[in-house]
Short mmCIF file of C-alpha atoms and ligand atoms in Angstrom, two decimals:
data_model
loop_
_atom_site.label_atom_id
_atom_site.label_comp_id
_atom_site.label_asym_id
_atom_site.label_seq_id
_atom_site.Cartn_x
_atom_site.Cartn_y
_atom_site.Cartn_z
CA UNK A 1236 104.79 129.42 93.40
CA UNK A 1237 106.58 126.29 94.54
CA UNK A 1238 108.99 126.09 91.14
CA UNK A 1239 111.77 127.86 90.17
CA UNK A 1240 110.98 126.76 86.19
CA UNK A 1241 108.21 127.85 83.97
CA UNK A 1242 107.02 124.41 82.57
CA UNK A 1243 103.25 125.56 82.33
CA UNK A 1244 100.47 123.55 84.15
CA UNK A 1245 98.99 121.53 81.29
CA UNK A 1246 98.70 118.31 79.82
CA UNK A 1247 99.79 118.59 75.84
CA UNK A 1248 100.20 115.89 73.48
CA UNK A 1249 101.78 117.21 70.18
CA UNK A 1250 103.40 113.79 68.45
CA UNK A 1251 103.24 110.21 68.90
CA UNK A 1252 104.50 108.75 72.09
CA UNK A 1253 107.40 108.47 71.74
CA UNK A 1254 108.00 111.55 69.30
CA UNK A 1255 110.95 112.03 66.95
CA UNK A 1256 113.43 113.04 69.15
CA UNK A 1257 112.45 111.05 72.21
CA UNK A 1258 113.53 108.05 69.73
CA UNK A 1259 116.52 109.51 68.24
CA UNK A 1260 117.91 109.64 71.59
CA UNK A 1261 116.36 106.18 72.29
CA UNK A 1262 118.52 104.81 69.41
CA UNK A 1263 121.78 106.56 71.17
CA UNK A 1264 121.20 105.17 74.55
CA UNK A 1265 120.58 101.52 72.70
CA UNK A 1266 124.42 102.20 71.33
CA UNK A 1267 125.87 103.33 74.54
CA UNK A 1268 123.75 102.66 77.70
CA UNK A 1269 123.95 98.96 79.31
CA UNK A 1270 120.66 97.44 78.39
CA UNK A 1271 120.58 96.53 82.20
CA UNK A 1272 119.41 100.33 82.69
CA UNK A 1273 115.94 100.00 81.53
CA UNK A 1274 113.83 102.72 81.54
CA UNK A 1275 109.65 102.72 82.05
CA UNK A 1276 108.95 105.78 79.26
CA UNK A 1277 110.06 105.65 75.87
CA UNK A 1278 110.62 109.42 76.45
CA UNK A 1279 113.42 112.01 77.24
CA UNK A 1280 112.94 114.37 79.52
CA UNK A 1281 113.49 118.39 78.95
CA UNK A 1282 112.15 120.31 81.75
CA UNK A 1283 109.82 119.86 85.01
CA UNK A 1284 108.22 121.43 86.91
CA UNK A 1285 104.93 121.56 89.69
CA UNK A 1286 102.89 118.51 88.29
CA UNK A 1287 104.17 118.51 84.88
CA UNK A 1288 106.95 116.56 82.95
CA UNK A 1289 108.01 118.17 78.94
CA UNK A 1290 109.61 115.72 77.23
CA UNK A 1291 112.34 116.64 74.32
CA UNK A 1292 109.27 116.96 71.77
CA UNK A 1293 107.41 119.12 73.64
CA UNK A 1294 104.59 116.83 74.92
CA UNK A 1295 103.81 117.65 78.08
CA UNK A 1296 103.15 114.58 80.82
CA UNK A 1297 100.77 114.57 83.87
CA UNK A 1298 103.34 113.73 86.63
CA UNK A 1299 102.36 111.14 88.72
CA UNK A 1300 105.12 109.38 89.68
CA UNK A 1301 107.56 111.96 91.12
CA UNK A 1302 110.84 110.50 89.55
CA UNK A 1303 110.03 107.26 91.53
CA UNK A 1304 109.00 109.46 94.58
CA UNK A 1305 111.90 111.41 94.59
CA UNK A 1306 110.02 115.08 93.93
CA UNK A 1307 107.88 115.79 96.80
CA UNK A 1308 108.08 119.29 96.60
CA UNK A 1309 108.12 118.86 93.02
CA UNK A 1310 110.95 119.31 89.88
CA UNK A 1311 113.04 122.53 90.40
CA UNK A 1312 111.72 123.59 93.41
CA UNK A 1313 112.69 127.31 94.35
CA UNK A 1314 113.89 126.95 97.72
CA UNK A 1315 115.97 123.87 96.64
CA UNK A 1316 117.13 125.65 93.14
CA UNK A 1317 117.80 129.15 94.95
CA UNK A 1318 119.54 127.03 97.94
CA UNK A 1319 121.68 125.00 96.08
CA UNK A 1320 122.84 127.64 93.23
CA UNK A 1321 124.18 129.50 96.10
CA UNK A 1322 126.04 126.50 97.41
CA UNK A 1323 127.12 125.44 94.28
CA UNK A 1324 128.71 129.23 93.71
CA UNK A 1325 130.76 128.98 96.60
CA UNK A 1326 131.75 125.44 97.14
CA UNK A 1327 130.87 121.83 95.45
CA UNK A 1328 133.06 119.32 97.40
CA UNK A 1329 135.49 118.89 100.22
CA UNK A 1330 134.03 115.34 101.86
CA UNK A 1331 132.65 116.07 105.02
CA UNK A 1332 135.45 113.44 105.99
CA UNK A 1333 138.52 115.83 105.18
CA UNK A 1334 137.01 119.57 105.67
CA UNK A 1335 133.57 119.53 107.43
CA UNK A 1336 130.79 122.20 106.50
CA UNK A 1337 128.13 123.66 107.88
CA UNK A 1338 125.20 122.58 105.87
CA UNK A 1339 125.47 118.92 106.78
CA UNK A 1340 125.32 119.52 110.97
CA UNK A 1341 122.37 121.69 109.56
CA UNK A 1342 120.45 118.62 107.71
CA UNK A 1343 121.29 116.54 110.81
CA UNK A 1344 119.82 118.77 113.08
CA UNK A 1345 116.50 118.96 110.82
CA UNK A 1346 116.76 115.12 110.81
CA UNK A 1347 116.84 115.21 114.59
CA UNK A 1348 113.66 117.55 114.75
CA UNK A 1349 111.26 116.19 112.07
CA UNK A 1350 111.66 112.01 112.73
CA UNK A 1351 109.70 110.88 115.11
CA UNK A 1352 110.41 111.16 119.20
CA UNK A 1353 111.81 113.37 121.18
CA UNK A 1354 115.17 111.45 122.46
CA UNK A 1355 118.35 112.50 121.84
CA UNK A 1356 119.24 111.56 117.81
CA UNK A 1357 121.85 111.80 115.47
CA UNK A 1358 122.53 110.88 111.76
CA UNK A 1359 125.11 109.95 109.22
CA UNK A 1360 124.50 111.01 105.89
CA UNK A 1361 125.47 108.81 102.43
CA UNK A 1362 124.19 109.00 98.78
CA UNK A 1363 121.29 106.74 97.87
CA UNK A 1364 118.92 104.76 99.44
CA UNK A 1365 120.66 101.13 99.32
CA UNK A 1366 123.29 102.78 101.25
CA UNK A 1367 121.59 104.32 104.02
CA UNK A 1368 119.61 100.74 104.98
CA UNK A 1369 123.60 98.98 104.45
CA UNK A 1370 125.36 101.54 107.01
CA UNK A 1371 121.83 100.64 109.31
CA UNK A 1372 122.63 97.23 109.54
CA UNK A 1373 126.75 98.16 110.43
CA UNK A 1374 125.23 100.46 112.75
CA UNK A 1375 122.89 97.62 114.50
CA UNK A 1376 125.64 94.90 114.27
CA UNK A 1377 128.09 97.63 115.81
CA UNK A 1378 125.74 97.45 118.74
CA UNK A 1379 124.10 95.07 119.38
CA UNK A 1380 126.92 92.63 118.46
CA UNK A 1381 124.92 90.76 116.98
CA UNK A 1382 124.95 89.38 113.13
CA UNK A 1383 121.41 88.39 111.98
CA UNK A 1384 118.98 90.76 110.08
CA UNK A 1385 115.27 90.09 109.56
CA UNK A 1386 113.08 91.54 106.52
CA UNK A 1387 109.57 90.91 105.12
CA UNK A 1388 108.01 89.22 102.60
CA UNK A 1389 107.51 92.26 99.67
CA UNK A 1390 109.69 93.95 101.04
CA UNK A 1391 112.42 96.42 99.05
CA UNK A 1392 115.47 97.96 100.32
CA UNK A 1393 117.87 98.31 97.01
CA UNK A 1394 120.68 97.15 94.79
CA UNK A 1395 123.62 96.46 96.20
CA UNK A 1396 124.46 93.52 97.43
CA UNK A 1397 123.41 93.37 101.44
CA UNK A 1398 120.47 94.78 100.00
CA UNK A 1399 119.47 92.64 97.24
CA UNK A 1400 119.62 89.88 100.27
CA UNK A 1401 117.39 92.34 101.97
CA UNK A 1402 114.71 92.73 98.63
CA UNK A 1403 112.52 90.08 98.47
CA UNK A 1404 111.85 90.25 94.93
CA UNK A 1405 114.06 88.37 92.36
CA UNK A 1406 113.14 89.44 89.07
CA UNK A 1407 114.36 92.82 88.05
CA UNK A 1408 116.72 93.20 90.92
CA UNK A 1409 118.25 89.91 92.43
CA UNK A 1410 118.25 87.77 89.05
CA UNK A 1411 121.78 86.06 88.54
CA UNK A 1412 123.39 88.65 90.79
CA UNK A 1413 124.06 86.33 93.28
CA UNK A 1414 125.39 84.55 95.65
CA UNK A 1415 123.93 87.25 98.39
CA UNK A 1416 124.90 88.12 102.12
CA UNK A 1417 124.46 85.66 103.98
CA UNK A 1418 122.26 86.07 108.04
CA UNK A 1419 119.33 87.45 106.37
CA UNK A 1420 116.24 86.06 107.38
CA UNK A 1421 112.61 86.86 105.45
CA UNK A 1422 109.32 86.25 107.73
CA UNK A 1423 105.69 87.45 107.11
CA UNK A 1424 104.05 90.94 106.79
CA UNK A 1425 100.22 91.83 107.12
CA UNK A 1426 99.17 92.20 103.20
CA UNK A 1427 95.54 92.57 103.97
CA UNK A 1428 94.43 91.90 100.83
CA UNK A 1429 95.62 89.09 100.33
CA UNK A 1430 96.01 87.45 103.62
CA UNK A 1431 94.06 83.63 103.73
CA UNK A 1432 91.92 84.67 107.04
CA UNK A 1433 90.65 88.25 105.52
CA UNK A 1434 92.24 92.09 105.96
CA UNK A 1435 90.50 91.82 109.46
CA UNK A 1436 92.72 88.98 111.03
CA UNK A 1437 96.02 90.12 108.74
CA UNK A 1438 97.87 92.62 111.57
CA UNK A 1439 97.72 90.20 114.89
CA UNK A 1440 97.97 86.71 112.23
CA UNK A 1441 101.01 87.97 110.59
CA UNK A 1442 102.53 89.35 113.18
CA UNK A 1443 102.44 85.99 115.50
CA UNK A 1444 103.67 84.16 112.70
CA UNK A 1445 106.77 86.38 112.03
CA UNK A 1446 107.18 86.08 115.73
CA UNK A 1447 107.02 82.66 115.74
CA UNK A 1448 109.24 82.61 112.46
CA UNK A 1449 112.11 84.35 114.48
CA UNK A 1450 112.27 82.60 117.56
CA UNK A 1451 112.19 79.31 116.51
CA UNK A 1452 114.01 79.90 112.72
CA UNK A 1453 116.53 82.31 114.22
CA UNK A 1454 116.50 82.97 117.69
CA UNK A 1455 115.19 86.81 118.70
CA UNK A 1456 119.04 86.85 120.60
CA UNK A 1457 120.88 86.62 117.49
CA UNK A 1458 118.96 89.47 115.71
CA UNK A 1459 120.73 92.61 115.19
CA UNK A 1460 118.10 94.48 113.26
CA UNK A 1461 114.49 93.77 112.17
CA UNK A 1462 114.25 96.39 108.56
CA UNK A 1463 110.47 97.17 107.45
CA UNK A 1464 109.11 99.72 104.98
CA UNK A 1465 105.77 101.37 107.30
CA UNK A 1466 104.14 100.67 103.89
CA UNK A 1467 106.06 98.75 101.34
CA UNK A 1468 106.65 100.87 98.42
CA UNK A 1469 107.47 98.67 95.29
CA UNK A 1470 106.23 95.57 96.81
CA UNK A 1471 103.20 97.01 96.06
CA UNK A 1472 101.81 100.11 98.11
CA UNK A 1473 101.38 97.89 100.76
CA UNK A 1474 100.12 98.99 104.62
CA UNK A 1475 100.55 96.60 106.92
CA UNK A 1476 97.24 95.85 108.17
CA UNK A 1477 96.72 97.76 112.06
CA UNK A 1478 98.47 96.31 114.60
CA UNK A 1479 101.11 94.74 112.95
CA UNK A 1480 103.82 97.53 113.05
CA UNK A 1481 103.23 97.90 116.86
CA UNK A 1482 103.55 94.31 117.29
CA UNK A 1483 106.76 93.99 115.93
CA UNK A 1484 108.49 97.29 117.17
CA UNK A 1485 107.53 95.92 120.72
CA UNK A 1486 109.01 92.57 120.38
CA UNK A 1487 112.27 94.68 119.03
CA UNK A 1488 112.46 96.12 122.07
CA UNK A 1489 111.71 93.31 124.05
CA UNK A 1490 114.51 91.48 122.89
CA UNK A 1491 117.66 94.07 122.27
CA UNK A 1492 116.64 93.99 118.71
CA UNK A 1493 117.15 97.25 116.62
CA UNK A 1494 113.93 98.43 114.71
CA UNK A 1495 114.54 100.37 111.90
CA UNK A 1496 112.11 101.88 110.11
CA UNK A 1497 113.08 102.44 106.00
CA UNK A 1498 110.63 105.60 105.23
CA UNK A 1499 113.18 106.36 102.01
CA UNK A 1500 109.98 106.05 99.98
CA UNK A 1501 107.22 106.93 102.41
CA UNK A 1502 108.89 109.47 104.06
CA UNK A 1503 109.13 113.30 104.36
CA UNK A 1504 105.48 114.59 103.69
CA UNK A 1505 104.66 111.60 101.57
CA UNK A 1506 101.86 109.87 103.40
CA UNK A 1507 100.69 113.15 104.98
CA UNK A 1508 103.06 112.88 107.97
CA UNK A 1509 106.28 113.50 108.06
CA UNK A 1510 107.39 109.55 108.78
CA UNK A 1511 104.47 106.73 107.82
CA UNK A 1512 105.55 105.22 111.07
CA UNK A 1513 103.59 107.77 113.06
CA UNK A 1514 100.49 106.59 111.90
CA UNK A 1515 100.39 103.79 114.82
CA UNK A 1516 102.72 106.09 116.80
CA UNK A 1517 105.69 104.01 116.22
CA UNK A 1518 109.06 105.61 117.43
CA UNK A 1519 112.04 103.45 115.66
CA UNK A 1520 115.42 103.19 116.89
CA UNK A 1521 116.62 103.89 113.69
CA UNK A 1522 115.56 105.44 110.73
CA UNK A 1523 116.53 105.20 107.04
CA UNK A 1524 115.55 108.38 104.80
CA UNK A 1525 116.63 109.09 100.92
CA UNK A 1526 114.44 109.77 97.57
CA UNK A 1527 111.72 112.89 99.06
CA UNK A 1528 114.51 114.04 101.24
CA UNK A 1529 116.39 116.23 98.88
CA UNK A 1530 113.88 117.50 96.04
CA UNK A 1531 116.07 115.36 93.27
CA UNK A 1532 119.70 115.79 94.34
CA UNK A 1533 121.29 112.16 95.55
CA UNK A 1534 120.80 112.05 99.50
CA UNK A 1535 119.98 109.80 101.97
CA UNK A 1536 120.34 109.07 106.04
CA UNK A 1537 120.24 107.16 108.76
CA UNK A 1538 118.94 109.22 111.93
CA UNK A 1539 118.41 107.58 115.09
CA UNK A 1540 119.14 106.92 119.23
CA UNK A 1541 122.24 108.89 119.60
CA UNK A 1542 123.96 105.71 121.45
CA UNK A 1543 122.83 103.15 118.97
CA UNK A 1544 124.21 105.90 116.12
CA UNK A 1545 127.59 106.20 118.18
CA UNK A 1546 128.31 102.36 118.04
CA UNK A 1547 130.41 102.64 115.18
CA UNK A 1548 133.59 103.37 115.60
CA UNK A 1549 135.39 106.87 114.54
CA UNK A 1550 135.70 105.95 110.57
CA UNK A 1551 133.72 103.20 110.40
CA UNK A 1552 131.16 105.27 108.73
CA UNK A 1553 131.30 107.72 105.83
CA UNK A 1554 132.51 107.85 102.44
CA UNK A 1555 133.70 110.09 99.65
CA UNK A 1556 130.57 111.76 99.05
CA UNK A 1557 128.43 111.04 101.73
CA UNK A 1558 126.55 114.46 102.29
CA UNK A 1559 127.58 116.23 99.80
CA UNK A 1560 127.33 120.04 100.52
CA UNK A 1561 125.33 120.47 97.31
CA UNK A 1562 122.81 117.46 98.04
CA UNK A 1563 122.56 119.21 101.54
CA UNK A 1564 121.78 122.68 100.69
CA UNK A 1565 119.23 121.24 98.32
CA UNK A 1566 117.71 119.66 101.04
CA UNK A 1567 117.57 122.06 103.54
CA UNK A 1568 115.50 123.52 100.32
CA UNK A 1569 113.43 120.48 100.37
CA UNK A 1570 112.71 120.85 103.62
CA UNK A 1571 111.66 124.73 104.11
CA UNK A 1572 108.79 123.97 101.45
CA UNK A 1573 107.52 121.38 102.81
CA UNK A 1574 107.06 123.31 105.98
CA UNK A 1575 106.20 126.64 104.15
CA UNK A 1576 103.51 124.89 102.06
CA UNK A 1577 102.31 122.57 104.55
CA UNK A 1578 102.74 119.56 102.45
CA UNK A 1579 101.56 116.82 104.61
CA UNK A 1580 98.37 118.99 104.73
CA UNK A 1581 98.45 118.38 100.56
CA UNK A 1582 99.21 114.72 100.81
CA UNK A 1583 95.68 114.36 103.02
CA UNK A 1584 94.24 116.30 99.91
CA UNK A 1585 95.34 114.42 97.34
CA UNK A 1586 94.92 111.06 99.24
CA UNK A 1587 91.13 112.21 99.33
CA UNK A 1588 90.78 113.77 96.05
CA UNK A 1589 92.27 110.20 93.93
CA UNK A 1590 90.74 107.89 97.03
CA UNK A 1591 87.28 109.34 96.38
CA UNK A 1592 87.92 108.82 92.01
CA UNK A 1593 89.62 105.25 92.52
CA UNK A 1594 86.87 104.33 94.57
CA UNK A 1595 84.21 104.98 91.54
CA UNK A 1596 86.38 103.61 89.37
CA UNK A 1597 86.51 100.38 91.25
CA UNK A 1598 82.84 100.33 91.70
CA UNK A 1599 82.64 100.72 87.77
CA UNK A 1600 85.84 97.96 86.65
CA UNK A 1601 86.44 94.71 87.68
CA UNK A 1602 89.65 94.65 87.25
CA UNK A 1603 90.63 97.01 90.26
CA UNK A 1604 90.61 94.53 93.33
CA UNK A 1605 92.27 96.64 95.70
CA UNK A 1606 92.56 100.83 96.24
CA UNK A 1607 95.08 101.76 99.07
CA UNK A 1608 97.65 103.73 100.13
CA UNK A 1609 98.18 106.98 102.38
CA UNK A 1610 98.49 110.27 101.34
CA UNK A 1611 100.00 111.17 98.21
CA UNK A 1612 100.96 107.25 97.51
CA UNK A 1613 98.07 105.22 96.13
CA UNK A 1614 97.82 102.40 94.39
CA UNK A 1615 95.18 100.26 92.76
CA UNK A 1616 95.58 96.44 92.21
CA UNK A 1617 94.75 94.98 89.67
CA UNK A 1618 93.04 91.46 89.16
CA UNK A 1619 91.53 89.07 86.65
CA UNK A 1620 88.50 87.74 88.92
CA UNK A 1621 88.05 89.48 92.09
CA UNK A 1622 87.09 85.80 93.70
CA UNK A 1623 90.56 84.76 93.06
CA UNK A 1624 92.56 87.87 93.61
CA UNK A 1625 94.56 86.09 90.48
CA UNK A 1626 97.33 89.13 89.31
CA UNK A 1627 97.11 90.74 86.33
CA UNK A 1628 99.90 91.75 85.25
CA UNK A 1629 99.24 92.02 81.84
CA UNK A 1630 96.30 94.54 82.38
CA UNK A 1631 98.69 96.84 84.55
CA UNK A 1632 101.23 97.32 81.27
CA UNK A 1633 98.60 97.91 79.21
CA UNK A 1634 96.70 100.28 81.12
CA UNK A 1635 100.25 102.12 82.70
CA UNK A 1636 100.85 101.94 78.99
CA UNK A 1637 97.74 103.54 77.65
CA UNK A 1638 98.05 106.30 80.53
CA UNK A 1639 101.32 107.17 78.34
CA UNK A 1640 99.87 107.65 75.55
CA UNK A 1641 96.95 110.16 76.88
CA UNK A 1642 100.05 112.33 78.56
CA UNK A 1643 99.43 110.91 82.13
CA UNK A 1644 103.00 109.24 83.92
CA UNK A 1645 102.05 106.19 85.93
CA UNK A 1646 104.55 103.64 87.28
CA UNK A 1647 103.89 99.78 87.88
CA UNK A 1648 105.06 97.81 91.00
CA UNK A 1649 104.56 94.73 93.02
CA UNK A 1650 105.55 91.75 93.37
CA UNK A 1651 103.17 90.34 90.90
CA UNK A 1652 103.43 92.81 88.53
CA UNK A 1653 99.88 93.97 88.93
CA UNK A 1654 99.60 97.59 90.77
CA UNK A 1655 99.18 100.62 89.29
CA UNK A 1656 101.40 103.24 91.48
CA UNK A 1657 100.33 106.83 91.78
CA UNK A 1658 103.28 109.26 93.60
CA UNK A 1659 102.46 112.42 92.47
CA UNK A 1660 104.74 115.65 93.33
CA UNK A 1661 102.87 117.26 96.43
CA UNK A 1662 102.86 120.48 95.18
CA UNK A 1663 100.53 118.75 92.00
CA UNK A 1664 97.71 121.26 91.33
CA UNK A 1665 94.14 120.06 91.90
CA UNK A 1666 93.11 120.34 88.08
CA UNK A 1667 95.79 118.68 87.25
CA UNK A 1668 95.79 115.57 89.45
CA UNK A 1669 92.04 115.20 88.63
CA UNK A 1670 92.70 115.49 84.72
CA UNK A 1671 95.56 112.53 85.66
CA UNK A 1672 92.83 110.56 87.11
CA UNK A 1673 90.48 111.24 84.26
CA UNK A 1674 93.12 109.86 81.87
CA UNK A 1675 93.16 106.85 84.09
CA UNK A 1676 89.50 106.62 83.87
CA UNK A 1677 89.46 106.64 79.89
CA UNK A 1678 92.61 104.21 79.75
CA UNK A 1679 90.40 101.92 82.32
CA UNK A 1680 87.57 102.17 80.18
CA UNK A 1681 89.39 101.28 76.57
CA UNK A 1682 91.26 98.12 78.10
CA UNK A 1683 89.19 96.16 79.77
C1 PLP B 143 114.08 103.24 96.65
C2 PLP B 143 114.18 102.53 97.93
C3 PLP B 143 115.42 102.09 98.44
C4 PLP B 143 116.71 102.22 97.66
O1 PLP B 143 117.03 103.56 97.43
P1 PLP B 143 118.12 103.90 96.28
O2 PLP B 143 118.34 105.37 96.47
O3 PLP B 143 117.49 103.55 94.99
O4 PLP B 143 119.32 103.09 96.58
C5 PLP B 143 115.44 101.48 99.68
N1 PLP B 143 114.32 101.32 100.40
C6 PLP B 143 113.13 101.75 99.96
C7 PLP B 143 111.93 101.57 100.82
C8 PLP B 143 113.01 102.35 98.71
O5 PLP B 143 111.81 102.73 98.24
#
């Protein structure tokens, strides 16, 4: 099996949601967590493992949300448990800055193999997401020597501060945390769905537009990096409609401009390749890689044309625990599963298995205006009159919300608050991931 721990394989609801303890512990973190660190359950987690999530009562959850993406290969993976214990046994820390060790050349060189084309590549490696896509942009400005950065409309790239500027989406993550960096610039992307002219016109529309937007707004020879997710995680699930992706990458490199590709969430097996960006055959000049890269430990990268990745000057890059040895081992875990198992083969399952089940669904409820998504990340928005595409919000709570309840683990996204996400670990067992959908089916059916 794929898991080092022994959670079994089924859905179990033994108290209320949330149960006893979940909500003594809920009363602690009220007392000492910042109420800024929201959480989406009113549960505590125990153990995890495969497709299924045990909370601190015992109830047993349907994962599908993969810790926000994070567990590709699944909780407690044995490669990345058996991996890291062995690193953890014989060292925890040095910084790669001070005392260098093997196991990060060794994630590099995976890096190097596994993202798309076959030029020379190398990578830096830091600790979360937000990082990564910051140390892309020093890495563009370091060589392009140029200052401005463009980024789309739903787009997400983090917390901090460049990359609140970067997010498009104010409230939770920009609201009263400003002022932001300044030289970023926000143009168009191809939501299909809801693009004025129809899906069919979205990719070539969009694109001329956010061509347009960037010549004229900014001038394409001031533009250090143009950032896009290939399909836009919490903005909503959102593919760019065809054509769009090429478009852009080939005015990049038209114009000196670096394209990076952020595949933190849609990366590593997650679509059913190992980058979304191969889907059009995209090749970007760099590449920004976190949450499925190291089966839950805190990891993330930038991997890309070895003389765009050697701009930055010797110590200009790095920090205290950037590739930690720990984080790396657990990777290199990460990684020899999703080989072993073939998990982009299970991401084109499980993209069939809930595209074939949303679809009926959406035949049978109004309120599902949209089913998308690649691989194992699929979303369904949701709408209060399918003439007006108006959001509903309100309907994706209460559904995400009944899902709880029934011992199924949906997330919400968007940037209207209205899509129902569905990440589930890759190594989720067929049963399982259709009893998740059947939970969805009964929630559908008692709230609207
Ligand atoms: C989650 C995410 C980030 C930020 O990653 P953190 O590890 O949370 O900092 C950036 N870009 C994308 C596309 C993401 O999904």
């Amino acid at each position: 099996m794929f898991a080092a721990s022994v959670v079994p394989q089924e859905r179990r609801i033994l108290t209320a949601i949330p149960g006893p303890r979940s909500q003594q512990l809920m009363a602690r973190k009220k007392s000492v967590v910042a109420d800024g660190v929201a959480t989406a359950l009113p549960i505590f987690a125990a153990s995890a493992g495969g497709g299924i999530l045990e909370d601190v009562d015992g109830n047993r959850l349907i994962d599908l949300g993969s810790g926000l993406g994070v567990t590709v290969v699944g909780n407690a993976a044995e490669a990345v448990v058996r991996r890291l214990s062995a690193q953890a046994t014989r060292f925890t820390h040095t910084a790669f800055s001070v005392t260098p060790y093997e196991g990060y050349i060794e994630v590099c060189e995976a890096l190097a193999e596994l993202t798309p084309g076959d030029h020379a590549k190398k990578s830096a490696l830091f600790n979360s997401g937000a990082e990564a896509v910051e140390n892309a942009v020093k890495i563009a400005r370091a060589y392009t020597k140029r200052q401005a950065v463009v980024v789309f409309d739903h787009g997400y790239h983090g917390r901090t501060n460049l990359t609140m500027a970067l997010t498009a989406k104010n409230m939770p993550y920009k609201h009263g945390f400003g002022p932001f960096a300044p030289e970023v610039y926000r143009v168009p992307v191809a939501y299909g769905y809801r693009w004025p002219t129809g899906a069919e016109n979205a990719g070539p529309e969009a694109a001329a537009q956010a061509i347009d937007q960037i010549s004229k707004q900014v001038g394409a020879e001031n533009v250090a990096a143009i950032i896009i997710e290939p399909v836009l995680g919490e903005g909503g699930v959102i593919e760019p409609a065809k054509g769009f992706l090429p478009a852009i990458r080939q005015f990049a490199a038209d114009n000196g401009i670096v394209f990076v590709a952020d595949e933190i969430q849609s990366g590593f097996c997650r679509t059913g390749q190992w980058f979304a960006c191969e889907d059009e055959g995209i090749v970007p000049d760099l590449i920004t890689t976190a949450k499925g890269i190291a089966g839950g430990l805190p990891l993330a990268a930038v991997t890309g044309c070895a003389e765009i990745m050697d701009a930055a000057h010797a110590g200009g890059l790095g920090g205290t625990y950037g590739g930690n040895p720990v984080a790396c081992a657990g990777a290199l875990g990460a990684i020899e599963t999703m080989k072993e198992f073939d998990l982009n083969a299970r991401a084109k399952r499980i993209e069939a298995i809930m595209k074939a089940r949303l679809g009926a669904m959406a035949e049978k409820f109004d309120i599902i205006g949209d089913v998308r998504g690649r691989g194992a990340m699929i979303a369904i928005e949701l709408v209060k009159d399918r003439a007006t595409k108006e959001p509903n919000p309100e309907g994706a709570s209460a559904l995400a919300a009944a899902c709880h309840q029934k011992g199924a683990l949906v997330l919400v996204t968007g940037t209207y608050g209205n899509v129902l996400r569905l990440l589930p670990p890759l190594v989720i067992g067929e049963d399982l991931l259709n009893e998740g959908l059947d939970v969805l089916h009964e929630a559908l059916d008692g709230h609207v």
